mmCIF file of N, CA and C in Angstrom:
data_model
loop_
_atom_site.group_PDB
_atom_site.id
_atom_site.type_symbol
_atom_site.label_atom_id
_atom_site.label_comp_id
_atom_site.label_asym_id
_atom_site.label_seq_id
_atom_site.Cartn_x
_atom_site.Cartn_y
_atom_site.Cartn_z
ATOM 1 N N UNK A 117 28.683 40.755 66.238
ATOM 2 C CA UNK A 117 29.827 39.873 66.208
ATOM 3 C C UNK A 117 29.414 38.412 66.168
ATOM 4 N N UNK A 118 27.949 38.354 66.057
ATOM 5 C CA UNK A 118 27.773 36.737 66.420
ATOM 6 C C UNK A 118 28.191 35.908 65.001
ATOM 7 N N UNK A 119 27.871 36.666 63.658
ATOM 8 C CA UNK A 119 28.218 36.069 62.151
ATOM 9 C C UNK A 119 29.628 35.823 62.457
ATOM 10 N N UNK A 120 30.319 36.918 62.211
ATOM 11 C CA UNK A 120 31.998 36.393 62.483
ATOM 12 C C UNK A 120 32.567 35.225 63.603
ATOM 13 N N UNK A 121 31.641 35.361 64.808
ATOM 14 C CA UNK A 121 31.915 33.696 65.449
ATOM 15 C C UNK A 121 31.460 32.444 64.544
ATOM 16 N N UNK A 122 30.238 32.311 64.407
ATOM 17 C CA UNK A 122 29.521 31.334 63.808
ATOM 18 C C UNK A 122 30.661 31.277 62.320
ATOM 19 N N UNK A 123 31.167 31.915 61.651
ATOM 20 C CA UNK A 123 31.855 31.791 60.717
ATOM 21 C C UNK A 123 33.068 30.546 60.667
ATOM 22 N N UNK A 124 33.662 31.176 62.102
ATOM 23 C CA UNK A 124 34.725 30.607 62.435
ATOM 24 C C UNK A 124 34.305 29.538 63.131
ATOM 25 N N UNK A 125 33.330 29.129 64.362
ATOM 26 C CA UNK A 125 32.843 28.038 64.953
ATOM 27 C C UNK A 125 33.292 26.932 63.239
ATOM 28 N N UNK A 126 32.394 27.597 62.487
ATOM 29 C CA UNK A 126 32.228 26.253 61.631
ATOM 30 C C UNK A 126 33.218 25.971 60.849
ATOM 31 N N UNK A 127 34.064 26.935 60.552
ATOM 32 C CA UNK A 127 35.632 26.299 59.878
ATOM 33 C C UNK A 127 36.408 25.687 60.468
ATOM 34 N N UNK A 128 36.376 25.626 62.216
ATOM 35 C CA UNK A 128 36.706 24.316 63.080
ATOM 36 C C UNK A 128 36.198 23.369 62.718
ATOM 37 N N UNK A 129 34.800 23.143 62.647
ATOM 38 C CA UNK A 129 34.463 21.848 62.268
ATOM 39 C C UNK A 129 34.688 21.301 61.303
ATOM 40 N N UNK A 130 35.238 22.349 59.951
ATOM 41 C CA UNK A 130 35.673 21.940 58.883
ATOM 42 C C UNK A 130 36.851 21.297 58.835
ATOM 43 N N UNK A 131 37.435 21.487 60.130
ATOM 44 C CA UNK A 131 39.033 21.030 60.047
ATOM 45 C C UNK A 131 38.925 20.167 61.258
ATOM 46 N N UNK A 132 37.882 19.696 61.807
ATOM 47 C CA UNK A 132 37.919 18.770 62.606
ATOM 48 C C UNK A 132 37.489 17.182 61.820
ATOM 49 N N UNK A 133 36.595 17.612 61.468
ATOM 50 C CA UNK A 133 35.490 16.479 60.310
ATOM 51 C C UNK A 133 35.663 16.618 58.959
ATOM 52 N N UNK A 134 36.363 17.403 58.548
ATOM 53 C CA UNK A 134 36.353 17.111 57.254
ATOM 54 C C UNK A 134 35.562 18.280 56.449
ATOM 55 N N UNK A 135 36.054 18.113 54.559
ATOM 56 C CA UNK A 135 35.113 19.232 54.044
ATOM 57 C C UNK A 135 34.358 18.473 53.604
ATOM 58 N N UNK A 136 33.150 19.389 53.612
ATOM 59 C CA UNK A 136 31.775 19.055 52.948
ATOM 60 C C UNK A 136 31.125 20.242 51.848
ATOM 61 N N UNK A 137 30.063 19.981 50.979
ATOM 62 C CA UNK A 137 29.798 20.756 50.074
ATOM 63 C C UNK A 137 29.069 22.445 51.079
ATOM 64 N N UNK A 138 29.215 22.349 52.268
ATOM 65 C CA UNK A 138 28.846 23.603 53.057
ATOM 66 C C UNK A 138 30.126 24.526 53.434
ATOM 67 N N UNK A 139 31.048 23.579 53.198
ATOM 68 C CA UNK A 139 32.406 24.001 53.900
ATOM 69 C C UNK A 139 32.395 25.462 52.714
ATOM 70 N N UNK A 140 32.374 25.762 51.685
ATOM 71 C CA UNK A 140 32.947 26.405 50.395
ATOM 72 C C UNK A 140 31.951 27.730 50.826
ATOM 73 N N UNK A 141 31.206 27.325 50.948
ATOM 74 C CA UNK A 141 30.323 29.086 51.883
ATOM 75 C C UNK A 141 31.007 29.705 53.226
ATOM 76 N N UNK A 142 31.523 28.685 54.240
ATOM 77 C CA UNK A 142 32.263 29.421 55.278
ATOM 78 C C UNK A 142 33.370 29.994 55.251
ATOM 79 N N UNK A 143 34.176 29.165 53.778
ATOM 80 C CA UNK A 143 35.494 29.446 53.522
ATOM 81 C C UNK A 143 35.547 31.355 52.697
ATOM 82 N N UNK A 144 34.367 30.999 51.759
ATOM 83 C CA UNK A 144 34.156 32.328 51.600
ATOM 84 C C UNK A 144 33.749 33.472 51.985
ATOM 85 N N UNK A 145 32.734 33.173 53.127
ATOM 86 C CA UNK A 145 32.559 33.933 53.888
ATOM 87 C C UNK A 145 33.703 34.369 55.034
ATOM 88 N N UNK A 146 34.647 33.699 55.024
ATOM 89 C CA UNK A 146 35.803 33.744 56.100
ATOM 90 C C UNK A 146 36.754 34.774 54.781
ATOM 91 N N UNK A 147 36.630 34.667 54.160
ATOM 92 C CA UNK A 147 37.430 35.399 53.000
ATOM 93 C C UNK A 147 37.229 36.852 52.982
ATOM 94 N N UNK A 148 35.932 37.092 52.936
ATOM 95 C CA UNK A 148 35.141 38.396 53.001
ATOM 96 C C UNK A 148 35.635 38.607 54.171
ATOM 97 N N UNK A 149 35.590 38.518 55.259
ATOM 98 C CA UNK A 149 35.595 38.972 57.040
ATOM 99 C C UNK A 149 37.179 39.357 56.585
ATOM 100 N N UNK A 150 37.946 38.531 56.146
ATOM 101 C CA UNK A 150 39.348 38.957 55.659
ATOM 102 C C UNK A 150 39.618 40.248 55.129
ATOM 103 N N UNK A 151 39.146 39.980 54.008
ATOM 104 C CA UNK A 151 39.040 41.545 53.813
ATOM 105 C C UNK A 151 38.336 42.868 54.421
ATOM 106 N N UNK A 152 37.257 42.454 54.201
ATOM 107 C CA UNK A 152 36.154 43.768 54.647
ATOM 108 C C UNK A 152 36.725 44.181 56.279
ATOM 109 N N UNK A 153 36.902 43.443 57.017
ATOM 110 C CA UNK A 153 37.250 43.509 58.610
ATOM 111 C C UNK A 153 38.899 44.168 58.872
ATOM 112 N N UNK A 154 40.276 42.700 58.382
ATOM 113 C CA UNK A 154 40.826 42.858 58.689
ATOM 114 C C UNK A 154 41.561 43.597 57.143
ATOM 115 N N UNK A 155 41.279 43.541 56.405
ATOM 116 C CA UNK A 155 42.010 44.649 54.721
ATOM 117 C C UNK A 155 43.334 43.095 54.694
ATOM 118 N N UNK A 156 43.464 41.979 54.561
ATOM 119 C CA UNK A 156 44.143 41.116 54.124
ATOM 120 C C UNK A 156 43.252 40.589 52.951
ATOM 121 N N UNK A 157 43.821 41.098 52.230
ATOM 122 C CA UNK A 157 43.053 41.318 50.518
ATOM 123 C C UNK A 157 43.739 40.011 50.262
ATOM 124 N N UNK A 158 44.939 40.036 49.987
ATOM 125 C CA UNK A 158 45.536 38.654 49.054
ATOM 126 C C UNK A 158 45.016 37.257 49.970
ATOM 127 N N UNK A 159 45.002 37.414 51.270
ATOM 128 C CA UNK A 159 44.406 36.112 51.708
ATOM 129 C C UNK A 159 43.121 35.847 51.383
ATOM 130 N N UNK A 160 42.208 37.159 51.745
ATOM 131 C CA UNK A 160 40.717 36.748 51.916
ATOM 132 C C UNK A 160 40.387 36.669 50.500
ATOM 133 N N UNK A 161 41.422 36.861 49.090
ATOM 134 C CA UNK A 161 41.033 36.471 47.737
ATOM 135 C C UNK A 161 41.601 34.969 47.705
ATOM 136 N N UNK A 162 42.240 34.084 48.557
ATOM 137 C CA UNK A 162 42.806 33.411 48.331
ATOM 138 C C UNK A 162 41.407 32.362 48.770
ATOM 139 N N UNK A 163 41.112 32.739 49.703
ATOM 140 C CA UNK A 163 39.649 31.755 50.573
ATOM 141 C C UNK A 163 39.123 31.770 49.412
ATOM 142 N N UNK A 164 38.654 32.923 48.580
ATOM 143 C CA UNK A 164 37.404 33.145 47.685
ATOM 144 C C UNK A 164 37.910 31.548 46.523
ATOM 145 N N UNK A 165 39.105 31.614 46.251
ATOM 146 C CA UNK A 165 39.641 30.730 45.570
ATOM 147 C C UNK A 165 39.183 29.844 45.851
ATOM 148 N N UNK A 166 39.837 29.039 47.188
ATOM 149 C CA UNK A 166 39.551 27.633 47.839
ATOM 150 C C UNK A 166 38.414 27.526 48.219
ATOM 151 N N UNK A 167 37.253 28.077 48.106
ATOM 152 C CA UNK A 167 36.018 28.267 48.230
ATOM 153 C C UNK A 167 35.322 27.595 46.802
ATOM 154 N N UNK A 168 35.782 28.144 45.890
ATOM 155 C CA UNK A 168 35.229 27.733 44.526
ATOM 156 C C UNK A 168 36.080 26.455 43.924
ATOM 157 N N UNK A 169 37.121 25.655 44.596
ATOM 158 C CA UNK A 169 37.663 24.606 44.239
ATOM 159 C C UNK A 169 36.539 23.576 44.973
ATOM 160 N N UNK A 170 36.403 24.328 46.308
ATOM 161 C CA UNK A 170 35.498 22.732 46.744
ATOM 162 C C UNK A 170 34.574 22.720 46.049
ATOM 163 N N UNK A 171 33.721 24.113 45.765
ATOM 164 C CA UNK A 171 32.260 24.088 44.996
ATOM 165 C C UNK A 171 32.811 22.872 43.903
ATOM 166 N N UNK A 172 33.443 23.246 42.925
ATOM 167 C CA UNK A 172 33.745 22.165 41.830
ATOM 168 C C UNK A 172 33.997 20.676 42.438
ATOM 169 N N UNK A 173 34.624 20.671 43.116
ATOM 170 C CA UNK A 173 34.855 19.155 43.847
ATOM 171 C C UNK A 173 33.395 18.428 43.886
ATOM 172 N N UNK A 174 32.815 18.838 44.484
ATOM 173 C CA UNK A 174 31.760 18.817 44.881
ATOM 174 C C UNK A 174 30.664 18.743 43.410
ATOM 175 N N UNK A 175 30.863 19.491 42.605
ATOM 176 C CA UNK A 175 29.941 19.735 41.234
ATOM 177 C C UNK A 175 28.571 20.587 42.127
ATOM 178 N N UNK A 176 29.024 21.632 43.209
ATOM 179 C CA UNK A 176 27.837 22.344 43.589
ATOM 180 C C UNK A 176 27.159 22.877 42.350
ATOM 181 N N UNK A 177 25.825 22.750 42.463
ATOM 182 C CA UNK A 177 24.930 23.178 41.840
ATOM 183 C C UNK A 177 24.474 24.317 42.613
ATOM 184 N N UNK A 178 24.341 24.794 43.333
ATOM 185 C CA UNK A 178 24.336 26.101 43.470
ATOM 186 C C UNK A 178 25.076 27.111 43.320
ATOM 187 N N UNK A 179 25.631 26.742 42.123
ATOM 188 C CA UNK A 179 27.167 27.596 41.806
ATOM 189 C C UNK A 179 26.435 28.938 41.576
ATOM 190 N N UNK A 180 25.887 29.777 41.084
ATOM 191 C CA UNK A 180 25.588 30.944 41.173
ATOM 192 C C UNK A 180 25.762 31.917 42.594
ATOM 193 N N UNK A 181 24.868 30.977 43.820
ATOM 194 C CA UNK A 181 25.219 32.305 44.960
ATOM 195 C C UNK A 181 26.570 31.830 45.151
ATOM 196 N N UNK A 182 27.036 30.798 45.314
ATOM 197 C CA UNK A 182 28.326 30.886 45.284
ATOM 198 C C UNK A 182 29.500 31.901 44.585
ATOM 199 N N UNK A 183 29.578 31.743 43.857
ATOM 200 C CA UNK A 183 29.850 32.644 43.050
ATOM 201 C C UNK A 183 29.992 34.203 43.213
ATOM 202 N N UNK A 184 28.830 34.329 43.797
ATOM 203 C CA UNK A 184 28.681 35.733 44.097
ATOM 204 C C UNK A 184 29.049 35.609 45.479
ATOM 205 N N UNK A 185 29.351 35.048 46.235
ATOM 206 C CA UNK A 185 29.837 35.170 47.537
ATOM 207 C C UNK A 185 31.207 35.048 47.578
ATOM 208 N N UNK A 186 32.117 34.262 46.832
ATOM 209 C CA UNK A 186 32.960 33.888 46.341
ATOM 210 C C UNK A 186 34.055 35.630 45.523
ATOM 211 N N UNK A 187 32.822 36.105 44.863
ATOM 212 C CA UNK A 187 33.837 37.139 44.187
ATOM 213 C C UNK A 187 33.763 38.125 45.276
ATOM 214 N N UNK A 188 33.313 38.090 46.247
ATOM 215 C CA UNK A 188 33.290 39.266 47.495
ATOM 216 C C UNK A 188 34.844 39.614 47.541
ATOM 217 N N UNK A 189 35.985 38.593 47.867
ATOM 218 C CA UNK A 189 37.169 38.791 48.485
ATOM 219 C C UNK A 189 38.073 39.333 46.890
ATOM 220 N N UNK A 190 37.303 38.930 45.941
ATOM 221 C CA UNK A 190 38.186 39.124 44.378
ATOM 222 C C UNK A 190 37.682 40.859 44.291
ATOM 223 N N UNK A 191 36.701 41.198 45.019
ATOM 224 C CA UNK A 191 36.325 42.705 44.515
ATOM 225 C C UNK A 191 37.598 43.416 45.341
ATOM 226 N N UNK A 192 37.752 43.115 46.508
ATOM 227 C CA UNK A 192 38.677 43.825 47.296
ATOM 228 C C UNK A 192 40.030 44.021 46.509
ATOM 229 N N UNK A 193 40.451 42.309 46.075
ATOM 230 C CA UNK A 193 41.880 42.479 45.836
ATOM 231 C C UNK A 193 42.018 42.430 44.215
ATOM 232 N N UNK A 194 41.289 42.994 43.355
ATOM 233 C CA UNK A 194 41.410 43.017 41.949
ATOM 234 C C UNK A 194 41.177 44.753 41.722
ATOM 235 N N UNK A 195 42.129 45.347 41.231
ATOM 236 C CA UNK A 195 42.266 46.538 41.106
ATOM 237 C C UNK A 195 41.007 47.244 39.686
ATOM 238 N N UNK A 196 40.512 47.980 39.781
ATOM 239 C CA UNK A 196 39.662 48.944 39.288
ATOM 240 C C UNK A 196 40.238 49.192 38.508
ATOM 241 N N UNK A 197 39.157 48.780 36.917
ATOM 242 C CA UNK A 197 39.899 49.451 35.528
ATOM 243 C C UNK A 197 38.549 50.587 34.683
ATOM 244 N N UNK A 198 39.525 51.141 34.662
ATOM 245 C CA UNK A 198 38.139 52.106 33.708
ATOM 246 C C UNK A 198 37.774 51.724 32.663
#
């Protein structure tokens, strides 16, 4: 349980101080815990969203793991096509 604190510890600070180009990893990672934990698919796809707006804000250049951390909450709530 210590990831899921530390998750949340730091999205306080995100909303205490402000976002920063680190904020867009907790947001997504708070997205995932959304889903995978609590099954709130449309929210924790919604983080994955606001996750990849700051990346752009920002012009993260590490857009790749992003990305892939990012589509975690889109796998949950995007339905399976054959």
């Amino acid at each position: 349980f210590i990831v899921p604190n530390n998750i949340i510890d730091s999205l306080k600070l995100t909303l205490k101080y402000g976002i920063s180009i680190e904020s867009c990893y907790f947001i997504a990672f708070y997205g995932t815990i959304l889903c995978g934990v609590l099954s709130a698919f449309k929210r924790g796809n919604n983080m994955g969203d606001i996750s990849m707006s700051i990346s752009d804000k920002f012009n993260d250049t590490d857009g790749i793991a992003l990305s892939y951390v990012s589509s975690i909450p889109s796998f949950y709530s995007t339905p399976k096509t054959s």
